[in-house]
């Protein structure tokens, strides 16, 4: 069985994004259902997979990262409203047998992601 995981890298410092709030949603016929809320640990990762085993299903999902709140807590001065605030990554799980790692590389001005395993 596969699993879903994530991590956050603060690309302004080159260090893990510690204490970033993350929400995971399942998307079904346009309806968002909150599955979990977690915080990143001292390595910028979650303590456990976001989904695994029978909980990982084929379908559409969203990860929402509270990046703006993270940078504010770090003392980064940014304009109001924030350019990068809540980063929403929509993605699909095509096989529940595979691992999906969806990281966020983020600064107050840009972000990127990729599919890892």
Short mmCIF file of N, CA, C and O in Angstrom, two decimals:
data_model
loop_
_atom_site.label_atom_id
_atom_site.label_comp_id
_atom_site.label_asym_id
_atom_site.label_seq_id
_atom_site.Cartn_x
_atom_site.Cartn_y
_atom_site.Cartn_z
N UNK A 1 0.83 -1.18 0.00
CA UNK A 1 0.00 0.00 0.00
C UNK A 1 0.88 1.25 0.00
O UNK A 1 1.94 1.27 0.60
N UNK A 2 0.35 2.31 -0.62
CA UNK A 2 1.11 3.55 -0.72
C UNK A 2 0.87 4.48 0.44
O UNK A 2 0.14 4.16 1.39
N UNK A 3 1.48 5.66 0.34
CA UNK A 3 1.30 6.68 1.37
C UNK A 3 1.47 8.06 0.76
O UNK A 3 2.07 8.22 -0.31
N UNK A 4 0.96 9.06 1.46
CA UNK A 4 1.10 10.46 1.09
C UNK A 4 1.89 11.16 2.18
O UNK A 4 1.56 11.05 3.37
N UNK A 5 2.93 11.88 1.77
CA UNK A 5 3.74 12.64 2.73
C UNK A 5 4.08 14.00 2.13
O UNK A 5 3.88 14.24 0.94
N UNK A 6 4.62 14.89 2.96
CA UNK A 6 5.03 16.22 2.52
C UNK A 6 6.16 16.72 3.40
O UNK A 6 6.47 16.13 4.43
N UNK A 7 6.79 17.78 2.97
CA UNK A 7 7.70 18.53 3.82
C UNK A 7 7.75 19.96 3.29
O UNK A 7 7.32 20.23 2.16
N UNK A 8 8.28 20.87 4.11
CA UNK A 8 8.38 22.27 3.74
C UNK A 8 9.84 22.70 3.87
O UNK A 8 10.47 22.45 4.90
N UNK A 9 10.33 23.35 2.81
CA UNK A 9 11.68 23.90 2.82
C UNK A 9 11.58 25.41 2.62
O UNK A 9 10.99 25.88 1.64
N UNK A 10 12.12 26.17 3.57
CA UNK A 10 12.19 27.63 3.48
C UNK A 10 13.38 27.96 2.59
O UNK A 10 14.52 27.83 3.00
N UNK A 11 13.12 28.36 1.34
CA UNK A 11 14.22 28.58 0.41
C UNK A 11 14.92 29.92 0.63
O UNK A 11 15.94 30.19 0.00
N UNK A 12 14.42 30.75 1.54
CA UNK A 12 15.13 31.98 1.88
C UNK A 12 16.29 31.69 2.81
O UNK A 12 17.27 32.44 2.83
N UNK A 13 16.17 30.62 3.58
CA UNK A 13 17.23 30.26 4.53
C UNK A 13 17.91 28.94 4.19
O UNK A 13 18.96 28.63 4.73
N UNK A 14 17.26 28.15 3.33
CA UNK A 14 17.79 26.82 3.02
C UNK A 14 17.58 25.83 4.14
O UNK A 14 18.24 24.81 4.21
N UNK A 15 16.63 26.14 5.03
CA UNK A 15 16.37 25.28 6.19
C UNK A 15 14.94 24.76 6.16
O UNK A 15 14.07 25.32 5.48
N UNK A 16 14.65 23.72 6.95
CA UNK A 16 13.28 23.21 7.03
C UNK A 16 12.32 24.27 7.54
O UNK A 16 12.68 25.10 8.38
N UNK A 17 11.10 24.24 7.03
CA UNK A 17 10.03 25.11 7.52
C UNK A 17 9.42 24.48 8.76
O UNK A 17 8.60 23.57 8.66
N UNK A 18 9.82 24.94 9.92
CA UNK A 18 9.39 24.37 11.20
C UNK A 18 8.11 25.07 11.66
O UNK A 18 8.05 26.30 11.67
N UNK A 19 7.12 24.29 12.05
CA UNK A 19 5.89 24.86 12.60
C UNK A 19 4.93 25.39 11.55
O UNK A 19 4.14 26.28 11.85
N UNK A 20 4.97 24.86 10.34
CA UNK A 20 4.03 25.28 9.30
C UNK A 20 2.74 24.47 9.45
O UNK A 20 2.78 23.24 9.47
N UNK A 21 1.62 25.16 9.55
CA UNK A 21 0.32 24.50 9.63
C UNK A 21 -0.07 24.03 8.23
O UNK A 21 0.08 24.77 7.26
N UNK A 22 -0.57 22.80 8.17
CA UNK A 22 -0.98 22.20 6.89
C UNK A 22 -2.35 21.58 7.06
O UNK A 22 -2.62 20.91 8.05
N UNK A 23 -3.21 21.80 6.06
CA UNK A 23 -4.51 21.15 6.01
C UNK A 23 -4.55 20.26 4.77
O UNK A 23 -4.06 20.65 3.71
N UNK A 24 -5.13 19.08 4.92
CA UNK A 24 -5.31 18.15 3.81
C UNK A 24 -6.79 17.99 3.54
O UNK A 24 -7.57 17.70 4.46
N UNK A 25 -7.18 18.18 2.28
CA UNK A 25 -8.57 18.04 1.86
C UNK A 25 -8.70 16.98 0.77
O UNK A 25 -7.82 16.88 -0.10
N UNK A 26 -9.78 16.23 0.80
CA UNK A 26 -10.18 15.39 -0.33
C UNK A 26 -11.16 16.23 -1.15
O UNK A 26 -11.98 16.96 -0.58
N UNK A 27 -11.07 16.13 -2.47
CA UNK A 27 -11.96 16.86 -3.36
C UNK A 27 -12.78 15.84 -4.13
O UNK A 27 -12.24 15.00 -4.85
N UNK A 28 -14.10 15.90 -3.96
CA UNK A 28 -14.99 14.96 -4.65
C UNK A 28 -16.15 15.74 -5.25
O UNK A 28 -16.94 16.34 -4.50
N UNK A 29 -16.22 15.74 -6.57
CA UNK A 29 -17.27 16.49 -7.28
C UNK A 29 -17.31 17.95 -6.86
O UNK A 29 -18.37 18.54 -6.68
N UNK A 30 -16.13 18.53 -6.67
CA UNK A 30 -16.02 19.93 -6.30
C UNK A 30 -16.22 20.24 -4.83
O UNK A 30 -16.10 21.39 -4.43
N UNK A 31 -16.50 19.23 -4.03
CA UNK A 31 -16.71 19.42 -2.60
C UNK A 31 -15.42 19.10 -1.85
O UNK A 31 -14.85 18.02 -2.02
N UNK A 32 -14.97 20.06 -1.02
CA UNK A 32 -13.75 19.88 -0.23
C UNK A 32 -14.13 19.31 1.14
O UNK A 32 -14.98 19.87 1.83
N UNK A 33 -13.46 18.22 1.52
CA UNK A 33 -13.67 17.62 2.83
C UNK A 33 -12.33 17.61 3.57
O UNK A 33 -11.36 17.02 3.10
N UNK A 34 -12.29 18.28 4.72
CA UNK A 34 -11.06 18.32 5.52
C UNK A 34 -10.78 16.94 6.08
O UNK A 34 -11.62 16.34 6.76
N UNK A 35 -9.58 16.42 5.80
CA UNK A 35 -9.17 15.12 6.31
C UNK A 35 -8.27 15.23 7.53
O UNK A 35 -8.35 14.40 8.43
N UNK A 36 -7.39 16.25 7.53
CA UNK A 36 -6.51 16.41 8.69
C UNK A 36 -5.87 17.78 8.72
O UNK A 36 -5.79 18.46 7.70
N UNK A 37 -5.43 18.14 9.92
CA UNK A 37 -4.62 19.33 10.16
C UNK A 37 -3.37 18.88 10.90
O UNK A 37 -3.48 18.17 11.90
N UNK A 38 -2.22 19.31 10.43
CA UNK A 38 -0.95 18.93 11.06
C UNK A 38 -0.02 20.13 11.08
O UNK A 38 -0.28 21.15 10.43
N UNK A 39 1.07 20.00 11.82
CA UNK A 39 2.14 21.01 11.86
C UNK A 39 3.44 20.31 11.52
O UNK A 39 3.66 19.15 11.92
N UNK A 40 4.31 21.01 10.81
CA UNK A 40 5.61 20.43 10.50
C UNK A 40 6.49 20.40 11.75
O UNK A 40 6.38 21.27 12.62
N UNK A 41 7.35 19.41 11.82
CA UNK A 41 8.24 19.23 12.96
C UNK A 41 9.58 19.95 12.73
O UNK A 41 9.71 20.74 11.79
N UNK A 42 10.56 19.67 13.54
CA UNK A 42 11.86 20.34 13.47
C UNK A 42 12.62 20.04 12.19
O UNK A 42 13.60 20.72 11.88
N UNK A 43 12.17 19.05 11.43
CA UNK A 43 12.79 18.72 10.15
C UNK A 43 11.94 19.22 8.98
O UNK A 43 12.20 18.88 7.84
N UNK A 44 10.88 19.99 9.27
CA UNK A 44 10.00 20.49 8.23
C UNK A 44 9.06 19.43 7.68
O UNK A 44 8.42 19.63 6.65
N UNK A 45 8.97 18.30 8.37
CA UNK A 45 8.14 17.18 7.92
C UNK A 45 7.01 16.94 8.91
O UNK A 45 7.01 17.47 10.01
N UNK A 46 6.09 16.09 8.52
CA UNK A 46 5.02 15.67 9.43
C UNK A 46 5.51 14.43 10.18
O UNK A 46 6.32 13.66 9.65
N UNK A 47 5.02 14.24 11.38
CA UNK A 47 5.48 13.11 12.19
C UNK A 47 5.05 11.76 11.64
O UNK A 47 5.64 10.74 11.97
N UNK A 48 4.01 11.74 10.81
CA UNK A 48 3.49 10.50 10.23
C UNK A 48 2.98 10.82 8.83
O UNK A 48 2.72 11.98 8.51
N UNK A 49 2.81 9.81 7.99
CA UNK A 49 2.22 10.06 6.67
C UNK A 49 0.84 10.71 6.81
O UNK A 49 0.11 10.45 7.77
N UNK A 50 0.50 11.56 5.86
CA UNK A 50 -0.81 12.22 5.87
C UNK A 50 -1.91 11.22 5.56
O UNK A 50 -3.01 11.32 6.10
N UNK A 51 -1.63 10.31 4.67
CA UNK A 51 -2.54 9.20 4.35
C UNK A 51 -1.68 7.97 4.10
O UNK A 51 -0.58 8.08 3.56
N UNK A 52 -2.21 6.79 4.45
CA UNK A 52 -1.51 5.56 4.16
C UNK A 52 -2.47 4.39 4.22
O UNK A 52 -3.58 4.52 4.75
N UNK A 53 -2.05 3.28 3.68
CA UNK A 53 -2.87 2.07 3.71
C UNK A 53 -4.23 2.29 3.08
O UNK A 53 -4.36 2.92 2.03
N UNK A 54 -5.27 1.82 3.74
CA UNK A 54 -6.63 1.93 3.22
C UNK A 54 -7.10 3.37 3.16
O UNK A 54 -8.05 3.69 2.43
N UNK A 55 -6.47 4.28 3.89
CA UNK A 55 -6.85 5.69 3.87
C UNK A 55 -6.43 6.42 2.61
O UNK A 55 -6.97 7.47 2.29
N UNK A 56 -5.45 5.86 1.89
CA UNK A 56 -5.00 6.46 0.63
C UNK A 56 -5.85 5.92 -0.50
O UNK A 56 -5.82 4.72 -0.78
N UNK A 57 -6.61 6.80 -1.12
CA UNK A 57 -7.53 6.39 -2.19
C UNK A 57 -7.25 7.18 -3.45
O UNK A 57 -6.80 8.33 -3.39
N UNK A 58 -7.58 6.60 -4.57
CA UNK A 58 -7.51 7.30 -5.85
C UNK A 58 -8.46 8.50 -5.79
O UNK A 58 -9.58 8.38 -5.29
N UNK A 59 -8.00 9.64 -6.28
CA UNK A 59 -8.86 10.82 -6.28
C UNK A 59 -8.06 12.10 -6.27
O UNK A 59 -6.83 12.11 -6.39
N UNK A 60 -8.79 13.19 -6.09
CA UNK A 60 -8.20 14.53 -6.07
C UNK A 60 -8.07 15.02 -4.63
O UNK A 60 -8.96 14.77 -3.81
N UNK A 61 -6.99 15.74 -4.37
CA UNK A 61 -6.69 16.23 -3.03
C UNK A 61 -6.13 17.65 -3.11
O UNK A 61 -5.67 18.09 -4.17
N UNK A 62 -6.13 18.33 -1.97
CA UNK A 62 -5.47 19.62 -1.83
C UNK A 62 -4.69 19.64 -0.52
O UNK A 62 -5.21 19.19 0.51
N UNK A 63 -3.49 20.16 -0.59
CA UNK A 63 -2.72 20.50 0.60
C UNK A 63 -2.71 22.02 0.69
O UNK A 63 -2.42 22.70 -0.31
N UNK A 64 -3.03 22.56 1.85
CA UNK A 64 -3.02 24.00 2.06
C UNK A 64 -2.00 24.30 3.16
O UNK A 64 -2.14 23.84 4.30
N UNK A 65 -0.98 25.07 2.80
CA UNK A 65 0.11 25.40 3.71
C UNK A 65 -0.04 26.85 4.17
O UNK A 65 -0.20 27.75 3.35
N UNK A 66 0.04 27.10 5.45
CA UNK A 66 -0.05 28.46 6.01
C UNK A 66 1.32 29.12 5.96
O UNK A 66 1.94 29.44 6.98
N UNK A 67 1.81 29.35 4.75
CA UNK A 67 3.15 29.89 4.54
C UNK A 67 3.28 31.32 5.06
O UNK A 67 4.30 31.67 5.67
N UNK A 68 2.28 32.15 4.84
CA UNK A 68 2.34 33.53 5.32
C UNK A 68 2.46 33.62 6.82
O UNK A 68 3.24 34.43 7.34
N UNK A 69 1.70 32.79 7.52
CA UNK A 69 1.79 32.77 8.98
C UNK A 69 3.17 32.30 9.43
O UNK A 69 3.72 32.81 10.42
N UNK A 70 3.73 31.34 8.72
CA UNK A 70 5.08 30.85 9.04
C UNK A 70 6.10 31.98 8.93
O UNK A 70 6.89 32.21 9.85
N UNK A 71 6.08 32.71 7.81
CA UNK A 71 7.06 33.79 7.62
C UNK A 71 6.84 34.91 8.64
O UNK A 71 7.81 35.49 9.14
N UNK A 72 5.60 35.23 8.96
CA UNK A 72 5.33 36.23 9.98
C UNK A 72 5.92 35.82 11.32
O UNK A 72 6.51 36.63 12.03
N UNK A 73 5.80 34.54 11.67
CA UNK A 73 6.35 34.03 12.93
C UNK A 73 7.88 34.08 12.93
O UNK A 73 8.50 34.15 13.99
N UNK A 74 8.48 34.06 11.73
CA UNK A 74 9.94 34.15 11.61
C UNK A 74 10.43 35.59 11.65
O UNK A 74 11.63 35.85 11.61
N UNK A 75 9.49 36.55 11.70
CA UNK A 75 9.86 37.96 11.73
C UNK A 75 10.14 38.56 10.37
O UNK A 75 10.70 39.66 10.27
N UNK A 76 9.76 37.85 9.31
CA UNK A 76 9.98 38.37 7.96
C UNK A 76 8.97 39.48 7.70
O UNK A 76 7.77 39.30 7.89
N UNK A 77 9.47 40.64 7.28
CA UNK A 77 8.61 41.78 6.99
C UNK A 77 8.14 41.67 5.54
O UNK A 77 8.97 41.65 4.62
N UNK A 78 6.84 41.58 5.36
CA UNK A 78 6.25 41.50 4.02
C UNK A 78 5.10 42.49 3.93
O UNK A 78 4.54 42.89 4.96
N UNK A 79 4.74 42.90 2.72
CA UNK A 79 3.63 43.85 2.60
C UNK A 79 2.30 43.21 2.96
O UNK A 79 2.17 41.99 2.99
N UNK A 80 1.33 44.08 3.24
CA UNK A 80 -0.03 43.63 3.53
C UNK A 80 -0.91 44.09 2.38
O UNK A 80 -0.90 45.28 2.06
N UNK A 81 -1.63 43.21 1.71
CA UNK A 81 -1.69 41.78 1.98
C UNK A 81 -0.43 41.07 1.50
O UNK A 81 0.30 41.56 0.65
N UNK A 82 -0.20 39.91 2.09
CA UNK A 82 0.97 39.10 1.75
C UNK A 82 0.88 38.62 0.31
O UNK A 82 -0.20 38.28 -0.17
N UNK A 83 2.02 38.58 -0.37
CA UNK A 83 2.04 38.04 -1.74
C UNK A 83 1.83 36.53 -1.71
O UNK A 83 0.98 35.99 -2.39
N UNK A 84 2.63 35.82 -0.91
CA UNK A 84 2.42 34.38 -0.69
C UNK A 84 1.84 34.25 0.71
O UNK A 84 2.48 34.65 1.68
N UNK A 85 0.65 33.70 0.80
CA UNK A 85 -0.01 33.55 2.10
C UNK A 85 -0.36 32.09 2.31
O UNK A 85 0.43 31.32 2.83
N UNK A 86 -1.55 31.69 1.90
CA UNK A 86 -1.95 30.28 1.99
C UNK A 86 -1.67 29.64 0.64
O UNK A 86 -2.26 30.02 -0.37
N UNK A 87 -0.75 28.69 0.62
CA UNK A 87 -0.38 28.02 -0.62
C UNK A 87 -1.22 26.75 -0.75
O UNK A 87 -1.16 25.86 0.11
N UNK A 88 -2.01 26.69 -1.82
CA UNK A 88 -2.87 25.53 -2.07
C UNK A 88 -2.31 24.74 -3.23
O UNK A 88 -2.16 25.28 -4.34
N UNK A 89 -2.00 23.47 -2.97
CA UNK A 89 -1.50 22.58 -4.01
C UNK A 89 -2.55 21.52 -4.29
O UNK A 89 -2.85 20.69 -3.42
N UNK A 90 -3.15 21.56 -5.47
CA UNK A 90 -4.11 20.55 -5.87
C UNK A 90 -3.40 19.47 -6.66
O UNK A 90 -2.55 19.77 -7.51
N UNK A 91 -3.71 18.22 -6.39
CA UNK A 91 -3.03 17.11 -7.06
C UNK A 91 -3.93 15.88 -7.06
O UNK A 91 -4.88 15.78 -6.29
N UNK A 92 -3.60 14.94 -7.92
CA UNK A 92 -4.36 13.70 -8.01
C UNK A 92 -3.54 12.50 -7.60
O UNK A 92 -2.34 12.43 -7.85
N UNK A 93 -4.20 11.55 -6.98
CA UNK A 93 -3.62 10.24 -6.65
C UNK A 93 -4.21 9.26 -7.66
O UNK A 93 -5.41 9.02 -7.65
N UNK A 94 -3.37 8.73 -8.52
CA UNK A 94 -3.84 7.82 -9.57
C UNK A 94 -3.73 6.35 -9.16
O UNK A 94 -4.41 5.50 -9.72
N UNK A 95 -2.87 6.07 -8.18
CA UNK A 95 -2.69 4.69 -7.73
C UNK A 95 -2.47 4.67 -6.23
O UNK A 95 -1.50 5.26 -5.73
N UNK A 96 -3.33 3.99 -5.51
CA UNK A 96 -3.20 3.89 -4.06
C UNK A 96 -2.07 2.94 -3.66
O UNK A 96 -1.76 2.82 -2.47
N UNK A 97 -1.44 2.32 -4.62
CA UNK A 97 -0.34 1.41 -4.35
C UNK A 97 1.02 2.12 -4.35
O UNK A 97 2.03 1.52 -3.98
N UNK A 98 1.04 3.38 -4.76
CA UNK A 98 2.29 4.11 -4.89
C UNK A 98 2.44 5.13 -3.77
O UNK A 98 1.46 5.51 -3.13
N UNK A 99 3.68 5.57 -3.56
CA UNK A 99 3.97 6.64 -2.61
C UNK A 99 3.91 7.98 -3.34
O UNK A 99 4.43 8.11 -4.45
N UNK A 100 3.29 8.95 -2.70
CA UNK A 100 3.22 10.32 -3.22
C UNK A 100 3.82 11.24 -2.17
O UNK A 100 3.31 11.32 -1.05
N UNK A 101 4.89 11.92 -2.55
CA UNK A 101 5.51 12.90 -1.66
C UNK A 101 5.35 14.25 -2.34
O UNK A 101 5.79 14.43 -3.48
N UNK A 102 4.65 15.19 -1.69
CA UNK A 102 4.32 16.48 -2.28
C UNK A 102 4.93 17.58 -1.41
O UNK A 102 4.28 18.08 -0.49
N UNK A 103 6.18 17.95 -1.69
CA UNK A 103 6.84 18.96 -0.86
C UNK A 103 6.51 20.37 -1.31
O UNK A 103 6.07 20.61 -2.44
N UNK A 104 6.73 21.33 -0.41
CA UNK A 104 6.60 22.74 -0.72
C UNK A 104 7.94 23.42 -0.48
O UNK A 104 8.49 23.33 0.61
N UNK A 105 8.47 24.05 -1.51
CA UNK A 105 9.66 24.89 -1.42
C UNK A 105 9.14 26.31 -1.51
O UNK A 105 8.49 26.68 -2.50
N UNK A 106 9.39 27.13 -0.48
CA UNK A 106 8.66 28.40 -0.39
C UNK A 106 9.51 29.55 0.13
O UNK A 106 10.43 29.35 0.93
N UNK A 107 9.19 30.74 -0.37
CA UNK A 107 9.71 32.01 0.14
C UNK A 107 8.51 32.96 0.24
O UNK A 107 7.41 32.60 -0.20
N UNK A 108 8.70 34.16 0.75
CA UNK A 108 7.57 35.10 0.78
C UNK A 108 7.14 35.56 -0.62
O UNK A 108 6.11 36.19 -0.77
N UNK A 109 7.93 35.22 -1.66
CA UNK A 109 7.68 35.72 -2.99
C UNK A 109 7.44 34.64 -4.04
O UNK A 109 7.05 34.96 -5.17
N UNK A 110 7.68 33.38 -3.70
CA UNK A 110 7.55 32.32 -4.70
C UNK A 110 7.43 30.97 -4.02
O UNK A 110 7.81 30.82 -2.85
N UNK A 111 6.92 29.99 -4.76
CA UNK A 111 6.89 28.62 -4.26
C UNK A 111 6.89 27.65 -5.44
O UNK A 111 6.58 28.02 -6.58
N UNK A 112 7.28 26.42 -5.14
CA UNK A 112 7.25 25.36 -6.15
C UNK A 112 7.04 24.02 -5.44
O UNK A 112 7.19 23.92 -4.22
N UNK A 113 6.72 23.03 -6.24
CA UNK A 113 6.51 21.68 -5.73
C UNK A 113 6.92 20.69 -6.81
O UNK A 113 7.26 21.07 -7.93
N UNK A 114 6.89 19.43 -6.47
CA UNK A 114 7.14 18.36 -7.42
C UNK A 114 6.58 17.09 -6.83
O UNK A 114 6.24 17.03 -5.64
N UNK A 115 6.46 16.06 -7.65
CA UNK A 115 6.05 14.77 -7.10
C UNK A 115 7.30 13.96 -6.81
O UNK A 115 8.08 13.61 -7.67
N UNK A 116 7.45 13.65 -5.55
CA UNK A 116 8.52 12.77 -5.14
C UNK A 116 7.93 11.43 -4.74
O UNK A 116 6.74 11.18 -4.89
N UNK A 117 8.75 10.57 -4.22
CA UNK A 117 8.27 9.27 -3.75
C UNK A 117 8.81 9.04 -2.39
O UNK A 117 8.52 8.43 -1.55
#
